[in-house]
Coordinates of C-alpha atoms in Angstrom, one line a residue:
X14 CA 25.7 23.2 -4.3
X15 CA 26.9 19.7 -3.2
X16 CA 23.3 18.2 -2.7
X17 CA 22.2 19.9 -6.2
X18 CA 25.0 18.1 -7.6
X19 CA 24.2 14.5 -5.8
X20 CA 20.6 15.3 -7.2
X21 CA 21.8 16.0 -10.8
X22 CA 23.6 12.7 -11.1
X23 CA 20.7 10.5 -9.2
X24 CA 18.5 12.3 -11.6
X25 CA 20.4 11.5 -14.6
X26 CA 20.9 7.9 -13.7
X27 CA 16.8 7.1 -13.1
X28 CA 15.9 9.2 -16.0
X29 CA 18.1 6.6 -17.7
X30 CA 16.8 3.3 -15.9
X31 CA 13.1 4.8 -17.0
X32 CA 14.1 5.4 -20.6
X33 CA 15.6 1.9 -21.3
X34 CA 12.5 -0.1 -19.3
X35 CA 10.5 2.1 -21.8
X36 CA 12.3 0.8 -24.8
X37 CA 12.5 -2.2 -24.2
X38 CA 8.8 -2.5 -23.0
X39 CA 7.4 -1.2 -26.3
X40 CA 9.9 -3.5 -28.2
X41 CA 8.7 -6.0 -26.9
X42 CA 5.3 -5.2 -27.1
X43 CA 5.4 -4.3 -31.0
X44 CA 7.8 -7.4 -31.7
X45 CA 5.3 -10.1 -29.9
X46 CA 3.3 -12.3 -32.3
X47 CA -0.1 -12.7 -31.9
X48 CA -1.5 -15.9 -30.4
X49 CA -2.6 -18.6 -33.2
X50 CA -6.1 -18.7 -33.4
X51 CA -7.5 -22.2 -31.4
X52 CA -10.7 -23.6 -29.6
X53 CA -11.1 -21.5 -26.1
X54 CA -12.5 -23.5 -23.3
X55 CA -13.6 -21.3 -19.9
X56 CA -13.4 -21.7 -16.0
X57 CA -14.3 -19.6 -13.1
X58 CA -11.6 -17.9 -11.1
X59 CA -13.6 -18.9 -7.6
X60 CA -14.6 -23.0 -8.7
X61 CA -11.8 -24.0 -11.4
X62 CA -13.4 -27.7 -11.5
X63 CA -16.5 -25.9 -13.7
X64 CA -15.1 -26.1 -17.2
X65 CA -17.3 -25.3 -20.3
X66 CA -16.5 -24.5 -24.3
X67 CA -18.6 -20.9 -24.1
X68 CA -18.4 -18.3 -22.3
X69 CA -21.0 -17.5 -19.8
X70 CA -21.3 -17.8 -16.0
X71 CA -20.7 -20.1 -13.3
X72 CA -23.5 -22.2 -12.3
X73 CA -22.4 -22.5 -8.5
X74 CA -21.5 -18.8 -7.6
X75 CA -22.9 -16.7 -10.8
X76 CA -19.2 -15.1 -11.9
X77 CA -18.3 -14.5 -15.5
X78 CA -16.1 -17.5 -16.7
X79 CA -12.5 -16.4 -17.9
X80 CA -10.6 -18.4 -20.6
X81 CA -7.8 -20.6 -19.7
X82 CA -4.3 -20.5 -20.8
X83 CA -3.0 -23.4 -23.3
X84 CA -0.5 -25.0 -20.8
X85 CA -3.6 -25.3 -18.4
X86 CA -5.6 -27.0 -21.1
X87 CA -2.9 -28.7 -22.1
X88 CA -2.3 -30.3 -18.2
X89 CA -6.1 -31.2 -18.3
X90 CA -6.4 -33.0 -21.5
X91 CA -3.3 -35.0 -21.0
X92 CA -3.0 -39.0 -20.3
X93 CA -6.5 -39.1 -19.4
X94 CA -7.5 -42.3 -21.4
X95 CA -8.6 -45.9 -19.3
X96 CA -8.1 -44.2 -15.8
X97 CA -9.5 -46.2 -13.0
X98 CA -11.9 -43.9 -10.4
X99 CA -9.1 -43.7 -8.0
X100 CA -6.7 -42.5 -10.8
X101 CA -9.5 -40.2 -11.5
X102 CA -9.7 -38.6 -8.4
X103 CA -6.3 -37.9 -8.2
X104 CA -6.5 -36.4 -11.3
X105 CA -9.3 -33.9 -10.2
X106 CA -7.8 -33.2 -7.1
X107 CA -4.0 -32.1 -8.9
X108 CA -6.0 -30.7 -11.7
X109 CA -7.7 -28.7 -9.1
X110 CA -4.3 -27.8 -7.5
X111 CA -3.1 -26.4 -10.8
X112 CA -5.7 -24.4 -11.4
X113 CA -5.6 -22.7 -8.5
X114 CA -2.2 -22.2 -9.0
X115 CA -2.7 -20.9 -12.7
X116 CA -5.5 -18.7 -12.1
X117 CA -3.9 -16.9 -9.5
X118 CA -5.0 -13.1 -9.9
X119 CA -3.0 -10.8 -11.6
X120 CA -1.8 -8.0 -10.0
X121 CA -3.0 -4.3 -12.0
X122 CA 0.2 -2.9 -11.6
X123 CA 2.3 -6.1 -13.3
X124 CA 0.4 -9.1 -14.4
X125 CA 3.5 -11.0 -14.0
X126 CA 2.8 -9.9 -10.1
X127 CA 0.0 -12.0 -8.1
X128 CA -2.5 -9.7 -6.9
X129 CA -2.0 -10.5 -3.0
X130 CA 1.6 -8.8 -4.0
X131 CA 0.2 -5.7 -4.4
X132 CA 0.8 -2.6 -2.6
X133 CA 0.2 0.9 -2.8
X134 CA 2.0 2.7 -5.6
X135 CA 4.4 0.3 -6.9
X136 CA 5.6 -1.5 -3.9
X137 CA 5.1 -5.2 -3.0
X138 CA 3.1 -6.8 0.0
X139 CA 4.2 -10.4 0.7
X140 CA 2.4 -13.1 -1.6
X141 CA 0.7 -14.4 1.2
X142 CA -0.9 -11.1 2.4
X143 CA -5.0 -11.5 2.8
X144 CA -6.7 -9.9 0.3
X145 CA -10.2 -7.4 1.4
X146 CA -11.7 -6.7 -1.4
X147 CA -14.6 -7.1 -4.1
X148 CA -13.9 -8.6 -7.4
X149 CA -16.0 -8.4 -10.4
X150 CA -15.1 -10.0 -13.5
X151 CA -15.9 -8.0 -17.0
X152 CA -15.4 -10.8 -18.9
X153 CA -11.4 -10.7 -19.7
X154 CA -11.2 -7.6 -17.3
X155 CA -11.2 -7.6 -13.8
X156 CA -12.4 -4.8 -10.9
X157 CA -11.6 -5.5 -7.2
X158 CA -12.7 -3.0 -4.8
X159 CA -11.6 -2.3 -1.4
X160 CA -11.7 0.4 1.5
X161 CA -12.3 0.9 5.1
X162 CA -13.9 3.8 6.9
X163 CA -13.6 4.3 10.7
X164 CA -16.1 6.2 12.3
X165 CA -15.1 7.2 15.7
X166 CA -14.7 9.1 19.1
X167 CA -11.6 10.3 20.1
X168 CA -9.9 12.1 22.9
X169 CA -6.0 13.1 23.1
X170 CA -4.4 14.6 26.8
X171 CA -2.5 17.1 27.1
X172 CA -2.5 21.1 26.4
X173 CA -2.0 20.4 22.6
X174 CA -4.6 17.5 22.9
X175 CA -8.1 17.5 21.6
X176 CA -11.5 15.6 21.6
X177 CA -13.7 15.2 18.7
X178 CA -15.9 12.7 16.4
X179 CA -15.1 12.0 13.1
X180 CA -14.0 9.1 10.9
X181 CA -10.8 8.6 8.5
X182 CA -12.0 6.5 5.5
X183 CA -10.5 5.8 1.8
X184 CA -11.6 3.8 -1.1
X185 CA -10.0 2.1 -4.0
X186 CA -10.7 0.9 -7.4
X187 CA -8.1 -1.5 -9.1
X188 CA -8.9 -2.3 -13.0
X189 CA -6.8 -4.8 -15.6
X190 CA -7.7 -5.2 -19.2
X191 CA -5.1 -7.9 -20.6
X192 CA -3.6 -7.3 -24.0
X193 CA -2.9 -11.0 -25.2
X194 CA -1.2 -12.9 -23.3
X195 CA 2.4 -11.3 -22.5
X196 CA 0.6 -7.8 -21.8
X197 CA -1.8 -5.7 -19.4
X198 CA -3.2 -2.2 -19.2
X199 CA -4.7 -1.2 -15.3
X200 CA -6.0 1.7 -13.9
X201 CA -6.6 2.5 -10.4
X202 CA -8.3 5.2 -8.4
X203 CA -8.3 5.9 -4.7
X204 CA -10.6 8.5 -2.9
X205 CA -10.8 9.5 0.4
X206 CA -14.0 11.8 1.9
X207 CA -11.2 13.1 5.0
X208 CA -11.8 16.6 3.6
X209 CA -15.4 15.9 4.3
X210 CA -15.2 13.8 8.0
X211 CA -11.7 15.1 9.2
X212 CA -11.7 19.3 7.9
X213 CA -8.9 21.2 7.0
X214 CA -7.1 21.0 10.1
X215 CA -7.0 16.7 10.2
X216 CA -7.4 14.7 13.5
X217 CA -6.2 15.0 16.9
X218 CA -2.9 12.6 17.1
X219 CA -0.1 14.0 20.0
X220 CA 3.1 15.1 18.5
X221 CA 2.5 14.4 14.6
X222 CA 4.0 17.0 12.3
X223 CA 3.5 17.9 8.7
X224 CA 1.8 20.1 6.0
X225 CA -0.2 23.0 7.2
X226 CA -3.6 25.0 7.7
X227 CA -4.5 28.8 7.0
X228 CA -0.3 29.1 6.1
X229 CA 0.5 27.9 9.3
X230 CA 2.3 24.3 9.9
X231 CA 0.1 21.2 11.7
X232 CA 1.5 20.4 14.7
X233 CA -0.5 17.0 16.9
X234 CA -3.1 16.3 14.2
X235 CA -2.3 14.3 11.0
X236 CA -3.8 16.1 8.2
X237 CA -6.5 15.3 5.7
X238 CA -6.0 13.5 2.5
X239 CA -6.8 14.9 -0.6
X240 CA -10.3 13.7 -2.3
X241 CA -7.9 12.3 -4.7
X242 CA -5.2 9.9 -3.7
X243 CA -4.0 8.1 -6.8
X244 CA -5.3 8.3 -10.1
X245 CA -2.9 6.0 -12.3
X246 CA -2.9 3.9 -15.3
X247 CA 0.1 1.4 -15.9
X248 CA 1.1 -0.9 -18.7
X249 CA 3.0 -3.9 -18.3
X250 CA 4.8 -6.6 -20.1
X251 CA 6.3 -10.3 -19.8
X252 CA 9.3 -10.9 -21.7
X253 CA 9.6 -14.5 -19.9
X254 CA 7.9 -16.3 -17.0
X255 CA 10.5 -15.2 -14.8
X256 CA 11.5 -11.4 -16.8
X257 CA 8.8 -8.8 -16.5
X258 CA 8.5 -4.7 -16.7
X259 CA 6.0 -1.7 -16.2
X260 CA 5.8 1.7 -16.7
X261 CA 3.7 3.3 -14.2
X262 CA 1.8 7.1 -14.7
X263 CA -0.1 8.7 -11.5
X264 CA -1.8 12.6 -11.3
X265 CA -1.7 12.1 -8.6
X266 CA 0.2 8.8 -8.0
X267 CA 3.2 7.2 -5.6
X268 CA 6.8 7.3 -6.4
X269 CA 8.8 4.3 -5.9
X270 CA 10.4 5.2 -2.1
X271 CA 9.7 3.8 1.5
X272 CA 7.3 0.5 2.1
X273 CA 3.7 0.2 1.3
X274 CA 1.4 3.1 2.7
X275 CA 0.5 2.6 6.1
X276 CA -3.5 1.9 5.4
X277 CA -2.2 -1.0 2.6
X278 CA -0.8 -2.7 5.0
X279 CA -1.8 -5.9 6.7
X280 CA -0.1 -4.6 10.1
X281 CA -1.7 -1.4 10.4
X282 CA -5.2 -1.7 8.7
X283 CA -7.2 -1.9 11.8
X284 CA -5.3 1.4 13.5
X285 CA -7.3 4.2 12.5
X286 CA -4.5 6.6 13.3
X287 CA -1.5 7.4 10.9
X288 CA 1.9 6.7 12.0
X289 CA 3.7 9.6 14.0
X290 CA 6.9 9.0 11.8
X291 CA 4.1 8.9 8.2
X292 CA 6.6 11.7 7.2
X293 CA 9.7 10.1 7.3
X294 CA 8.4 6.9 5.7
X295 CA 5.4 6.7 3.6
X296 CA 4.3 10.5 3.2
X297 CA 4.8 10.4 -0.8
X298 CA 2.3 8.4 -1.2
X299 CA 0.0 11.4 -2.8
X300 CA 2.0 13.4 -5.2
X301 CA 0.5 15.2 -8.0
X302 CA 2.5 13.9 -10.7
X303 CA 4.9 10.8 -10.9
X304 CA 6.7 8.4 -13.7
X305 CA 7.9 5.2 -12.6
X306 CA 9.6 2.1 -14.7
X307 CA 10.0 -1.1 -13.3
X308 CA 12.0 -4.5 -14.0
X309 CA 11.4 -7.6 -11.7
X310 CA 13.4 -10.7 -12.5
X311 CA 11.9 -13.8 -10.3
X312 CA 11.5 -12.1 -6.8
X313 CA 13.2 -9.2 -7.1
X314 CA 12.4 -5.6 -8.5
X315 CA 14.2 -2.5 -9.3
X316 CA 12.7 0.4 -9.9
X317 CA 13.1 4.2 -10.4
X318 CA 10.8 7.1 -10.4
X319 CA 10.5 11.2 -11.1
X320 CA 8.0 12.9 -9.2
X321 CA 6.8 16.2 -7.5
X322 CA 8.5 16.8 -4.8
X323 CA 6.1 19.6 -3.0
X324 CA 3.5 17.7 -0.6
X325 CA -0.5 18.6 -1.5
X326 CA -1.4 22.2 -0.9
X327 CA -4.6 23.3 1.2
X328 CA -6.9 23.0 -1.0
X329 CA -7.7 19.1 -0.9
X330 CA -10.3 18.9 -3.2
X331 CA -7.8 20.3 -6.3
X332 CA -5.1 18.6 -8.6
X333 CA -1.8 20.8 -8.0
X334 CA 0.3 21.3 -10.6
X335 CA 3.0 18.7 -11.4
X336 CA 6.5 19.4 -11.4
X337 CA 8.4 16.4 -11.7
X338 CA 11.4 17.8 -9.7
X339 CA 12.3 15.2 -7.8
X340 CA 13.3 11.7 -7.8
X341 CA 13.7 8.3 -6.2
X342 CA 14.9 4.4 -6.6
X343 CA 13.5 1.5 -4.8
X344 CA 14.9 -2.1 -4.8
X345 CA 12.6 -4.8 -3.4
X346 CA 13.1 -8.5 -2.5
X347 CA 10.6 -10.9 -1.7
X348 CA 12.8 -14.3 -0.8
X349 CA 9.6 -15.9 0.4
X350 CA 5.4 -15.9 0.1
X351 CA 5.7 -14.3 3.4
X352 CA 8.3 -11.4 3.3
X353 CA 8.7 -8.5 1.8
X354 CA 11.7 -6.6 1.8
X355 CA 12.4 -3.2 0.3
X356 CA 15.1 -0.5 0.5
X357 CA 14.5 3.0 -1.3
X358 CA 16.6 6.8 -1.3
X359 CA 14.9 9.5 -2.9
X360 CA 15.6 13.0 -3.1
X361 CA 12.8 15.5 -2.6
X362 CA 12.9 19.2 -3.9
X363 CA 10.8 21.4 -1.4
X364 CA 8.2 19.1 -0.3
X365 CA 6.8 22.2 2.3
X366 CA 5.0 25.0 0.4
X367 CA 5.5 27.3 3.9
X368 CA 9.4 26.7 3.4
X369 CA 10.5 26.7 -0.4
X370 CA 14.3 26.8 0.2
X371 CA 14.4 23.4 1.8
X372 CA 15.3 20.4 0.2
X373 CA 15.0 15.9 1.7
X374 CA 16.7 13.3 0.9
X375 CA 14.9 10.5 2.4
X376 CA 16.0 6.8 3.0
X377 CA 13.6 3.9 3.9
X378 CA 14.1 0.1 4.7
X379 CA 11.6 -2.6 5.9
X380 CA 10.7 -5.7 6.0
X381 CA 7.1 -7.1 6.2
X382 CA 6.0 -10.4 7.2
X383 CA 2.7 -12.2 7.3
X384 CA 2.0 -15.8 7.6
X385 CA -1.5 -17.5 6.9
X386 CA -2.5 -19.5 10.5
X387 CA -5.0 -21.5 9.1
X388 CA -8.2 -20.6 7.6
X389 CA -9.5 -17.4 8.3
X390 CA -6.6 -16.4 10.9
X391 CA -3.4 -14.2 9.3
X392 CA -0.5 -12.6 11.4
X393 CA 1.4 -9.7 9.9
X394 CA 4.2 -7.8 11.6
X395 CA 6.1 -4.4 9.9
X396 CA 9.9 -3.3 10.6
X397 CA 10.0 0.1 9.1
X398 CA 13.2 2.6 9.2
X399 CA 12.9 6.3 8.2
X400 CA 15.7 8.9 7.8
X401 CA 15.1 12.4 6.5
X402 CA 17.9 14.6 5.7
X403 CA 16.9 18.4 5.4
X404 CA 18.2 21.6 4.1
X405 CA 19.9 23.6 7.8
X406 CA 18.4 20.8 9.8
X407 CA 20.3 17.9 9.1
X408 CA 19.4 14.0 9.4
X409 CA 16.4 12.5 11.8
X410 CA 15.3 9.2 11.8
X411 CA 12.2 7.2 12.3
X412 CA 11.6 3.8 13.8
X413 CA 8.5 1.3 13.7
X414 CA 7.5 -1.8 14.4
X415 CA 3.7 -2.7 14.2
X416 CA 1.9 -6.4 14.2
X417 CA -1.8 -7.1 13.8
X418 CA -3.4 -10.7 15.1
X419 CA -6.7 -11.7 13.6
X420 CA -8.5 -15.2 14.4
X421 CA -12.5 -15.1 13.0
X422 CA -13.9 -12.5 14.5
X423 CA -11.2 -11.3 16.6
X424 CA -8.3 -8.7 15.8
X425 CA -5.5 -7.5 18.1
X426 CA -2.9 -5.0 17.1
X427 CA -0.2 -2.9 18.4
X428 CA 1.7 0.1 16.9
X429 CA 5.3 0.9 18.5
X430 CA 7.8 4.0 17.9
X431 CA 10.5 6.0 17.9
X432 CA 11.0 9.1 15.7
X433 CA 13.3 12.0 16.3
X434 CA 11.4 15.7 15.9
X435 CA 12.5 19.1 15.2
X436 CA 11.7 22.1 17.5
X437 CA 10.8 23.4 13.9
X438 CA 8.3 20.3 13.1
X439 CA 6.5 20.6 16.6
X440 CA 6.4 24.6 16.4
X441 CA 7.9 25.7 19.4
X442 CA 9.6 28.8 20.3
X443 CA 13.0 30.7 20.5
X444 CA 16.4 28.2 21.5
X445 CA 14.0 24.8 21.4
X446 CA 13.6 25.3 17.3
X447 CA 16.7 24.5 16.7
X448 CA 16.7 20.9 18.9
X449 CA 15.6 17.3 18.1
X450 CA 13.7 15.7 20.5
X451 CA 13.0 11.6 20.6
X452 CA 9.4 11.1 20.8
X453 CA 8.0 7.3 21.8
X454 CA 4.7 6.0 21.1
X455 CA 2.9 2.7 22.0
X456 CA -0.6 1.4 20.8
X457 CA -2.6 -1.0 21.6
X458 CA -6.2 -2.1 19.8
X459 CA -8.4 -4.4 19.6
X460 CA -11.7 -4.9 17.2
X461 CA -14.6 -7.5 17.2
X462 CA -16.7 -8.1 14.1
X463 CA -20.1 -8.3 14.5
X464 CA -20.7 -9.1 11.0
X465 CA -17.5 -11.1 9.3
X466 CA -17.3 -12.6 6.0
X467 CA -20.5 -12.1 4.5
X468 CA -19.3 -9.5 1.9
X469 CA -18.8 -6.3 4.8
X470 CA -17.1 -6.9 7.7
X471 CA -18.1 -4.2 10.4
X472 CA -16.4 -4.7 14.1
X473 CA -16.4 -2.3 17.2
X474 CA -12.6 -1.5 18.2
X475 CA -10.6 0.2 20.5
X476 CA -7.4 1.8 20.9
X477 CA -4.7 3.0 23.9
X478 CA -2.3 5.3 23.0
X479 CA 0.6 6.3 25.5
X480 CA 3.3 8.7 24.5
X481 CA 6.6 9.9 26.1
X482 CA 8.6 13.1 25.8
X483 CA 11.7 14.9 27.1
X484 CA 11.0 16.9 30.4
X485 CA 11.7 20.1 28.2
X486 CA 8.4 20.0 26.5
X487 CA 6.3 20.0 29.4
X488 CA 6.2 23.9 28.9
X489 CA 4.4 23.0 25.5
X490 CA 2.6 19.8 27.2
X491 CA 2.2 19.9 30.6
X492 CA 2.7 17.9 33.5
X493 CA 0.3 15.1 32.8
X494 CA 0.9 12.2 30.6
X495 CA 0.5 12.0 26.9
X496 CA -2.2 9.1 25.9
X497 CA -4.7 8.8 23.1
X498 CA -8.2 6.9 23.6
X499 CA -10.2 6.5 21.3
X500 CA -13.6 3.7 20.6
X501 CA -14.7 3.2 16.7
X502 CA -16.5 1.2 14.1
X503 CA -13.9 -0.6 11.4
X504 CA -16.0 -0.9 8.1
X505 CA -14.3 -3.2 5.2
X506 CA -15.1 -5.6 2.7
X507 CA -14.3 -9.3 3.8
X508 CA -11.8 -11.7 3.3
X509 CA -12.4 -12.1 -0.5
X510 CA -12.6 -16.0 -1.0
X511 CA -10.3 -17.0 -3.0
X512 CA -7.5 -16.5 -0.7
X513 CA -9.8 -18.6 1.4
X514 CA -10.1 -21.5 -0.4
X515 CA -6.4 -21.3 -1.1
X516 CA -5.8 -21.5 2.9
X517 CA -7.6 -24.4 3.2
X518 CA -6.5 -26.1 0.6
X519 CA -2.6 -25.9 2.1

């Protein structure tokens, strides 16, 4: 009774926060006037110095040209009577500068957002996050692309371990069609073939937990994602340069709670394994139904979100149906180009189909951080905390910390934590149900590109994994120690070049 009265108030409050970002969105929207009608010069995104007064494509790399804004033009065409050459190529240089700044690309979720800032769902990455991806420009519209597949041979110890080949993979679409200046429409679909390379049962990864297979629950493989991961379409809309909102619809989507998904982040893109502690952090990430409104002033956000609360069923290759039971808030701060900071509570009604009865509230906090080294070098590092609190079971908590190195060719990375499981979530038997056990973890990788920065970057990696347990699960276990190895192929687009020519330009 007392948590269905803490979720009735939560509830009321976000449906609240959504319906006022909605009115005032479409206020705003039907009270902007349209832009006066003027002469429309055009750039491209990738060389800003080729200006032309028609549309058409850039003669040094072949992209559609995009118009430019009037307080670019306006910078441009100013004081630039009886300069001398220097004064010239000053002028082309901060011209240059500008334009970099002021064709910065738009994020699909908020075009007030910079596209590096974009993570999965909702959340933020830090503005100076690398960007691997694919971008097409439709004329006014824009398609990036990106993905990663990771063929591979793995082997797990233990009695619960497992060998086997196989290869995680997803892929992601991203489209934005502005609506004047102060407004944007996107869409975005992600796919993954896991139910294809990875069956029903998932992957061998020691001591993971979650969902479940022929009605019984996974215990030391992560499962498969669904052939669907996000299918969402957003509008957003810029009151001010510093005021912006969006309303966010995804079947299925991601509700505004925990840090970006572990595979969208810079830290953990070249691990091909999940997180053990994915379910106390990032699971909701696939839910087949979820609303979310969002208001960022400057560099901070606040957003709220109702959602399914019941994880994907068996059948990966369906759309379940949405229930929009469930709901979450999410507060995120990004103080600098190379954090981001986010804190999120969200209350889940029975996310396990095998146990209906059981409800979570979970909490999240991190803090991501990635600096630019120079061209072609990036070092991200993610602090992520986790607590569940179930129905009968009571609160456990998740810690991570992961960082990932990468100079040219070269990547290093190394995955590091701590999460607290139920007897119930490793599926033991009789007294040891009831008991929480703290399981470590410690990765190490490392991955070489062979090819690197010519459109696909494909490297040859590999990965340590060594686990530790209490002495009590040995009976489950063994004797022997708990380690992962594994050797695979990281496929992904390259560094897209834009973010390259803004790193050498600093």
């Amino acid at each position: 009774m007392k948590n269905r009265r803490r979720y009735s108030a939560f509830s009321i409050m976000l449906r609240f926060l959504l319906t006022f970002i909605l009115v005032a969105t479409i206020t705003s929207a039907l009270l902007a006037q349209a832009p006066k009608p003027e002469a429309t010069q055009y750039t491209c995104v990738m060389h800003p110095e080729v200006i032309q007064d028609h549309p058409g494509r850039c003669p040094k790399c072949g992209m559609e040209l995009v118009p430019i804004k009037e307080d670019h033009r306006k910078h441009r065409t100013s004081n630039v009577e009886h300069r001398t050459s220097n004064e010239e190529a000053v002028h082309q240089t901060a011209h240059h500068d500008h334009a970099m700044h002021e064709m910065k690309m738009q994020s699909s979720v908020n075009l007030a957002d910079p596209m590096t800032q974009e993570g999965s769902g909702t959340s933020w990455l830090p503005d100076s996050s690398p960007m691997y991806e694919r971008m097409f420009m439709l004329g006014q519209d824009m398609l990036m692309l990106h993905g990663a597949a990771f063929p591979r041979y793995t082997n797990v110890s233990t009695r619960r371990g497992d060998d086997r080949i196989d290869a995680p993979n997803w892929l992601m679409g991203m489209f934005s069609h502005p609506l004047g200046d102060s407004a944007q429409f996107g869409v975005r679909l992600m796919m993954s073939l896991d139910p294809l390379t990875e069956g029903g049962r998932g992957y061998p990864l020691l001591f993971q937990s979650g969902e479940s297979w022929h009605d019984q629950p996974l215990h030391d493989r992560q499962h498969p994602h669904d052939l669907f991961s996000e299918l969402s379409v957003t509008y957003s809309q810029k009151f001010t340069p510093d005021l912006s909102s969006y309303i966010y619809f995804g079947y299925p989507g991601e509700p505004a709670l925990g840090p970006p998904t572990f595979m969208h982040r810079i830290s953990a893109m070249d691990d091909p394994d999940a997180p053990l502690g994915h379910h106390w952090q990032d699971s909701s990430h696939v839910t087949f139904g979820v609303a979310t409104g969002g208001l960022v002033w400057r560099t901070v956000k606040i957003e709220g979100s109702v959602f399914t609360g019941r994880e994907p069923d068996e059948d990966r290759y369906d759309f379940d149906r949405p229930r929009f039971d469930s709901a979450s808030g999410r507060i995120s701060w990004n103080p600098t180009p190379d954090l981001a900071l986010q804190f999120s509570h969200g209350y889940l009604k029975s996310p396990e189909g095998l146990e209906p009865t059981v409800n979570r509230h979970r909490t999240t906090a991190s803090i991501i951080y990635n600096k630019a080294l120079g061209h072609d070098a990036n070092w991200a590092t993610t602090f992520v905390w986790g607590q569940n609190d179930d129905t009968h079971e009571g609160k456990t908590q998740s810690f991570l910390l992961e960082s990932n190195f990468q100079h040219q060719r070269d990547t290093f990375y190394t995955r590091l934590e701590r999460v607290e499981k139920s007897g119930h979530e490793l599926v033991l038997e009789g007294a040891d149900l009831a008991k929480i056990f703290p399981i470590y973890a410690a990765s190490f990788g490392y991955v070489h590109d062979f090819t690197h920065g010519n459109g696909v970057d494909v490297g040859l990696g590999a990965q340590f994994t060594i686990d530790h347990r209490p002495d009590e699960l040995d009976r489950y276990y063994g004797d022997e120690v708990g380690y992962g190895l594994e050797v695979f192929l990281r496929i992904r687009p390259s560094l897209h070049r834009h973010h390259e020519m803004v790193d050498a330009m600093k």
